């Protein structure tokens, strides 16, 4: 997926004549390259400028192990968890990490969501409602935020914000930041 404005900017920059080397990094899944606008643009540019493509395949079982090491350490049956994650994620590292965390938190391996979007929705639904409310409002503040910033947009006492942030931390969605009262979102 790429929005039209980003696509137009990329096209203009890529067509610009320059004597200096230029590096563009584009990530896309194979179906997007075959049938999407990014693939079409890259094909057109490849006719004018040399393009180096690096195709990355799915991670194999042993490559997944360090990606989900934290979840593997939290369960009694790490090899079983690795089997389920390998099969369920198809080698996608983000999906593997989220799937492993979901399973390590006690989810039923026989009733896993079909894709990453549904998995993330299930993990979010499993979080306490008050902590979810905090996460939604905190997300507009960026990747990290302070309790003081949050207090401006969230209608709760400081004690309430601290409690909600603590629940979100326990759920693995927030981590303490560098300064007092600072948090950042846990992604991936």
PDB file of C-alpha atoms in Angstrom:
ATOM      1  CA  UNK A   1       0.000   0.000   0.000  1.00  0.00           C
ATOM      2  CA  UNK A   2       1.151   3.492  -0.794  1.00  0.00           C
ATOM      3  CA  UNK A   3      -0.826   6.715  -0.638  1.00  0.00           C
ATOM      4  CA  UNK A   4      -1.098   8.806  -3.831  1.00  0.00           C
ATOM      5  CA  UNK A   5       0.899  11.762  -2.470  1.00  0.00           C
ATOM      6  CA  UNK A   6       3.843   9.564  -1.461  1.00  0.00           C
ATOM      7  CA  UNK A   7       3.669   7.841  -4.836  1.00  0.00           C
ATOM      8  CA  UNK A   8       3.743  11.179  -6.692  1.00  0.00           C
ATOM      9  CA  UNK A   9       6.663  12.464  -4.601  1.00  0.00           C
ATOM     10  CA  UNK A  10       8.596   9.242  -5.141  1.00  0.00           C
ATOM     11  CA  UNK A  11       7.983   9.433  -8.880  1.00  0.00           C
ATOM     12  CA  UNK A  12       9.145  13.061  -9.093  1.00  0.00           C
ATOM     13  CA  UNK A  13      12.296  12.415  -7.066  1.00  0.00           C
ATOM     14  CA  UNK A  14      13.105   9.260  -9.002  1.00  0.00           C
ATOM     15  CA  UNK A  15      12.758  11.005 -12.367  1.00  0.00           C
ATOM     16  CA  UNK A  16      14.955  13.922 -11.319  1.00  0.00           C
ATOM     17  CA  UNK A  17      18.208  13.946 -13.274  1.00  0.00           C
ATOM     18  CA  UNK A  18      21.252  14.031 -11.023  1.00  0.00           C
ATOM     19  CA  UNK A  19      24.906  13.147 -11.241  1.00  0.00           C
ATOM     20  CA  UNK A  20      25.061  12.184  -7.572  1.00  0.00           C
ATOM     21  CA  UNK A  21      24.138   8.679  -6.516  1.00  0.00           C
ATOM     22  CA  UNK A  22      20.640   8.409  -5.066  1.00  0.00           C
ATOM     23  CA  UNK A  23      19.319   5.711  -2.788  1.00  0.00           C
ATOM     24  CA  UNK A  24      15.628   4.902  -2.477  1.00  0.00           C
ATOM     25  CA  UNK A  25      14.532   2.074  -0.259  1.00  0.00           C
ATOM     26  CA  UNK A  26      11.164   0.586  -1.089  1.00  0.00           C
ATOM     27  CA  UNK A  27       9.608  -2.317   0.745  1.00  0.00           C
ATOM     28  CA  UNK A  28       6.695  -4.233  -0.694  1.00  0.00           C
ATOM     29  CA  UNK A  29       5.224  -7.698  -0.729  1.00  0.00           C
ATOM     30  CA  UNK A  30       5.408  -9.683  -3.943  1.00  0.00           C
ATOM     31  CA  UNK A  31       1.707  -9.227  -4.883  1.00  0.00           C
ATOM     32  CA  UNK A  32       2.123  -5.441  -4.543  1.00  0.00           C
ATOM     33  CA  UNK A  33       5.144  -5.550  -6.840  1.00  0.00           C
ATOM     34  CA  UNK A  34       3.353  -7.652  -9.422  1.00  0.00           C
ATOM     35  CA  UNK A  35       0.057  -5.797  -9.636  1.00  0.00           C
ATOM     36  CA  UNK A  36       0.376  -2.572  -7.660  1.00  0.00           C
ATOM     37  CA  UNK A  37       1.421   0.980  -8.517  1.00  0.00           C
ATOM     38  CA  UNK A  38       4.806   0.629  -6.795  1.00  0.00           C
ATOM     39  CA  UNK A  39       5.702  -2.335  -8.980  1.00  0.00           C
ATOM     40  CA  UNK A  40       4.652  -0.471 -12.103  1.00  0.00           C
ATOM     41  CA  UNK A  41       6.708   2.582 -11.138  1.00  0.00           C
ATOM     42  CA  UNK A  42       9.775   0.466 -10.351  1.00  0.00           C
ATOM     43  CA  UNK A  43       9.461  -1.305 -13.694  1.00  0.00           C
ATOM     44  CA  UNK A  44       9.298   2.056 -15.501  1.00  0.00           C
ATOM     45  CA  UNK A  45      12.270   3.407 -13.578  1.00  0.00           C
ATOM     46  CA  UNK A  46      14.240   0.227 -14.167  1.00  0.00           C
ATOM     47  CA  UNK A  47      14.170   1.039 -17.873  1.00  0.00           C
ATOM     48  CA  UNK A  48      15.848   4.444 -17.203  1.00  0.00           C
ATOM     49  CA  UNK A  49      18.038   3.778 -14.169  1.00  0.00           C
ATOM     50  CA  UNK A  50      19.646   0.653 -12.772  1.00  0.00           C
ATOM     51  CA  UNK A  51      17.608  -0.707  -9.886  1.00  0.00           C
ATOM     52  CA  UNK A  52      18.941  -3.269  -7.468  1.00  0.00           C
ATOM     53  CA  UNK A  53      16.232  -5.428  -5.941  1.00  0.00           C
ATOM     54  CA  UNK A  54      16.734  -7.515  -2.866  1.00  0.00           C
ATOM     55  CA  UNK A  55      14.074 -10.171  -2.422  1.00  0.00           C
ATOM     56  CA  UNK A  56      13.585 -11.359   1.134  1.00  0.00           C
ATOM     57  CA  UNK A  57      11.766 -14.605   1.732  1.00  0.00           C
ATOM     58  CA  UNK A  58      10.093 -15.856   4.884  1.00  0.00           C
ATOM     59  CA  UNK A  59      12.217 -16.720   7.901  1.00  0.00           C
ATOM     60  CA  UNK A  60      12.836 -20.397   8.517  1.00  0.00           C
ATOM     61  CA  UNK A  61      12.392 -22.102  11.894  1.00  0.00           C
ATOM     62  CA  UNK A  62      15.884 -21.376  13.221  1.00  0.00           C
ATOM     63  CA  UNK A  63      15.754 -17.768  12.034  1.00  0.00           C
ATOM     64  CA  UNK A  64      12.435 -17.326  13.861  1.00  0.00           C
ATOM     65  CA  UNK A  65      13.891 -18.571  17.156  1.00  0.00           C
ATOM     66  CA  UNK A  66      15.726 -15.314  18.096  1.00  0.00           C
ATOM     67  CA  UNK A  67      12.771 -13.219  16.876  1.00  0.00           C
ATOM     68  CA  UNK A  68      10.496 -14.872  19.431  1.00  0.00           C
ATOM     69  CA  UNK A  69      13.103 -15.684  22.102  1.00  0.00           C
ATOM     70  CA  UNK A  70      11.311 -13.611  24.751  1.00  0.00           C
ATOM     71  CA  UNK A  71       8.075 -15.591  24.314  1.00  0.00           C
ATOM     72  CA  UNK A  72       9.937 -18.912  24.110  1.00  0.00           C
ATOM     73  CA  UNK A  73      11.563 -18.201  27.470  1.00  0.00           C
ATOM     74  CA  UNK A  74       8.148 -17.563  29.044  1.00  0.00           C
ATOM     75  CA  UNK A  75       6.617 -20.971  28.262  1.00  0.00           C
ATOM     76  CA  UNK A  76       7.162 -24.539  29.432  1.00  0.00           C
ATOM     77  CA  UNK A  77       7.031 -25.970  25.885  1.00  0.00           C
ATOM     78  CA  UNK A  78       9.204 -23.743  23.653  1.00  0.00           C
ATOM     79  CA  UNK A  79       9.483 -26.260  20.798  1.00  0.00           C
ATOM     80  CA  UNK A  80       5.694 -26.593  20.567  1.00  0.00           C
ATOM     81  CA  UNK A  81       5.347 -22.808  20.592  1.00  0.00           C
ATOM     82  CA  UNK A  82       7.966 -22.512  17.858  1.00  0.00           C
ATOM     83  CA  UNK A  83       6.092 -25.122  15.759  1.00  0.00           C
ATOM     84  CA  UNK A  84       2.801 -23.228  16.025  1.00  0.00           C
ATOM     85  CA  UNK A  85       4.434 -19.858  15.342  1.00  0.00           C
ATOM     86  CA  UNK A  86       6.388 -21.152  12.354  1.00  0.00           C
ATOM     87  CA  UNK A  87       3.289 -22.660  10.791  1.00  0.00           C
ATOM     88  CA  UNK A  88       0.944 -19.802  11.682  1.00  0.00           C
ATOM     89  CA  UNK A  89       3.182 -16.886  10.728  1.00  0.00           C
ATOM     90  CA  UNK A  90       4.479 -18.213   7.438  1.00  0.00           C
ATOM     91  CA  UNK A  91       7.886 -16.818   8.420  1.00  0.00           C
ATOM     92  CA  UNK A  92       6.725 -13.186   8.717  1.00  0.00           C
ATOM     93  CA  UNK A  93       8.799 -11.798  11.635  1.00  0.00           C
ATOM     94  CA  UNK A  94       6.242  -9.231  12.862  1.00  0.00           C
ATOM     95  CA  UNK A  95       3.426 -11.756  12.710  1.00  0.00           C
ATOM     96  CA  UNK A  96       5.641 -14.387  14.380  1.00  0.00           C
ATOM     97  CA  UNK A  97       6.520 -12.091  17.277  1.00  0.00           C
ATOM     98  CA  UNK A  98       2.906 -11.066  17.860  1.00  0.00           C
ATOM     99  CA  UNK A  99       1.660 -14.643  17.519  1.00  0.00           C
ATOM    100  CA  UNK A 100       4.290 -15.882  19.997  1.00  0.00           C
ATOM    101  CA  UNK A 101       3.356 -13.189  22.505  1.00  0.00           C
ATOM    102  CA  UNK A 102      -0.328 -14.040  22.101  1.00  0.00           C
ATOM    103  CA  UNK A 103       0.338 -17.738  22.701  1.00  0.00           C
ATOM    104  CA  UNK A 104       2.723 -17.104  25.606  1.00  0.00           C
ATOM    105  CA  UNK A 105      -0.040 -15.018  27.220  1.00  0.00           C
ATOM    106  CA  UNK A 106      -2.249 -18.116  27.254  1.00  0.00           C
ATOM    107  CA  UNK A 107      -4.153 -18.003  23.955  1.00  0.00           C
ATOM    108  CA  UNK A 108      -5.521 -21.269  22.584  1.00  0.00           C
ATOM    109  CA  UNK A 109      -3.307 -22.507  19.734  1.00  0.00           C
ATOM    110  CA  UNK A 110      -6.337 -24.208  18.147  1.00  0.00           C
ATOM    111  CA  UNK A 111      -8.271 -20.930  17.902  1.00  0.00           C
ATOM    112  CA  UNK A 112      -5.765 -18.447  16.529  1.00  0.00           C
ATOM    113  CA  UNK A 113      -6.838 -15.457  14.412  1.00  0.00           C
ATOM    114  CA  UNK A 114      -6.405 -15.916  10.654  1.00  0.00           C
ATOM    115  CA  UNK A 115      -4.103 -12.974   9.986  1.00  0.00           C
ATOM    116  CA  UNK A 116      -2.020 -10.281  11.655  1.00  0.00           C
ATOM    117  CA  UNK A 117      -4.834  -7.709  11.633  1.00  0.00           C
ATOM    118  CA  UNK A 118      -7.206 -10.056  13.453  1.00  0.00           C
ATOM    119  CA  UNK A 119      -4.448 -11.182  15.797  1.00  0.00           C
ATOM    120  CA  UNK A 120      -3.660  -7.599  16.794  1.00  0.00           C
ATOM    121  CA  UNK A 121      -7.361  -6.868  17.278  1.00  0.00           C
ATOM    122  CA  UNK A 122      -7.650  -9.924  19.556  1.00  0.00           C
ATOM    123  CA  UNK A 123      -4.593  -8.865  21.550  1.00  0.00           C
ATOM    124  CA  UNK A 124      -5.967  -5.358  21.952  1.00  0.00           C
ATOM    125  CA  UNK A 125      -9.395  -6.667  23.011  1.00  0.00           C
ATOM    126  CA  UNK A 126      -7.662  -8.723  25.706  1.00  0.00           C
ATOM    127  CA  UNK A 127      -6.349  -5.548  27.359  1.00  0.00           C
ATOM    128  CA  UNK A 128      -8.339  -3.994  30.195  1.00  0.00           C
ATOM    129  CA  UNK A 129     -10.857  -1.487  28.778  1.00  0.00           C
ATOM    130  CA  UNK A 130      -9.517   1.457  30.792  1.00  0.00           C
ATOM    131  CA  UNK A 131      -5.965   0.743  29.630  1.00  0.00           C
ATOM    132  CA  UNK A 132      -7.231   0.434  26.038  1.00  0.00           C
ATOM    133  CA  UNK A 133      -8.804   3.882  26.324  1.00  0.00           C
ATOM    134  CA  UNK A 134      -5.481   5.265  27.498  1.00  0.00           C
ATOM    135  CA  UNK A 135      -3.627   3.594  24.606  1.00  0.00           C
ATOM    136  CA  UNK A 136      -6.032   5.004  22.016  1.00  0.00           C
ATOM    137  CA  UNK A 137      -5.666   8.564  23.269  1.00  0.00           C
ATOM    138  CA  UNK A 138      -1.924   8.222  23.888  1.00  0.00           C
ATOM    139  CA  UNK A 139      -1.444   7.049  20.304  1.00  0.00           C
ATOM    140  CA  UNK A 140      -2.245  10.549  19.016  1.00  0.00           C
ATOM    141  CA  UNK A 141       0.733  11.869  20.984  1.00  0.00           C
ATOM    142  CA  UNK A 142       3.228   9.780  19.027  1.00  0.00           C
ATOM    143  CA  UNK A 143       5.523   6.835  19.697  1.00  0.00           C
ATOM    144  CA  UNK A 144       6.401   8.178  23.137  1.00  0.00           C
ATOM    145  CA  UNK A 145       4.661  10.519  25.549  1.00  0.00           C
ATOM    146  CA  UNK A 146       4.685  11.839  29.084  1.00  0.00           C
ATOM    147  CA  UNK A 147       1.942  11.596  31.663  1.00  0.00           C
ATOM    148  CA  UNK A 148       1.762  15.412  31.621  1.00  0.00           C
ATOM    149  CA  UNK A 149       1.056  15.365  27.864  1.00  0.00           C
ATOM    150  CA  UNK A 150      -1.470  12.587  28.334  1.00  0.00           C
ATOM    151  CA  UNK A 151      -3.246  14.526  31.086  1.00  0.00           C
ATOM    152  CA  UNK A 152      -4.060  17.245  28.539  1.00  0.00           C
ATOM    153  CA  UNK A 153      -6.015  14.847  26.285  1.00  0.00           C
ATOM    154  CA  UNK A 154      -7.208  12.240  28.783  1.00  0.00           C
ATOM    155  CA  UNK A 155      -9.915  12.984  31.346  1.00  0.00           C
ATOM    156  CA  UNK A 156      -8.507  11.236  34.428  1.00  0.00           C
ATOM    157  CA  UNK A 157      -6.519  11.997  37.564  1.00  0.00           C
ATOM    158  CA  UNK A 158      -2.763  11.534  37.656  1.00  0.00           C
ATOM    159  CA  UNK A 159      -3.249   8.461  39.868  1.00  0.00           C
ATOM    160  CA  UNK A 160      -5.737   7.089  37.327  1.00  0.00           C
ATOM    161  CA  UNK A 161      -3.316   7.665  34.446  1.00  0.00           C
ATOM    162  CA  UNK A 162      -0.509   5.951  36.360  1.00  0.00           C
ATOM    163  CA  UNK A 163      -2.770   2.963  37.102  1.00  0.00           C
ATOM    164  CA  UNK A 164      -3.928   2.686  33.469  1.00  0.00           C
ATOM    165  CA  UNK A 165      -0.371   3.033  32.158  1.00  0.00           C
ATOM    166  CA  UNK A 166       0.688   0.293  34.582  1.00  0.00           C
ATOM    167  CA  UNK A 167      -1.985  -2.044  33.202  1.00  0.00           C
ATOM    168  CA  UNK A 168      -0.866  -1.243  29.645  1.00  0.00           C
ATOM    169  CA  UNK A 169       2.749  -1.981  30.671  1.00  0.00           C
ATOM    170  CA  UNK A 170       1.741  -5.313  32.204  1.00  0.00           C
ATOM    171  CA  UNK A 171      -0.060  -6.136  28.953  1.00  0.00           C
ATOM    172  CA  UNK A 172       3.194  -5.470  27.071  1.00  0.00           C
ATOM    173  CA  UNK A 173       1.885  -2.472  25.126  1.00  0.00           C
ATOM    174  CA  UNK A 174       3.947   0.260  26.867  1.00  0.00           C
ATOM    175  CA  UNK A 175       7.453   0.508  28.277  1.00  0.00           C
ATOM    176  CA  UNK A 176       8.877   3.108  30.630  1.00  0.00           C
ATOM    177  CA  UNK A 177      10.823   5.806  28.823  1.00  0.00           C
ATOM    178  CA  UNK A 178      14.033   7.556  29.797  1.00  0.00           C
ATOM    179  CA  UNK A 179      12.551  10.291  31.959  1.00  0.00           C
ATOM    180  CA  UNK A 180      10.097  10.200  34.856  1.00  0.00           C
ATOM    181  CA  UNK A 181       6.511   9.725  33.717  1.00  0.00           C
ATOM    182  CA  UNK A 182       7.632   8.957  30.164  1.00  0.00           C
ATOM    183  CA  UNK A 183       6.374   5.964  28.203  1.00  0.00           C
ATOM    184  CA  UNK A 184       6.744   4.605  24.697  1.00  0.00           C
ATOM    185  CA  UNK A 185       4.693   2.110  22.752  1.00  0.00           C
ATOM    186  CA  UNK A 186       5.941  -1.425  22.274  1.00  0.00           C
ATOM    187  CA  UNK A 187       5.771  -2.384  18.611  1.00  0.00           C
ATOM    188  CA  UNK A 188       6.736  -5.652  17.027  1.00  0.00           C
TER     189      UNK A 188
END
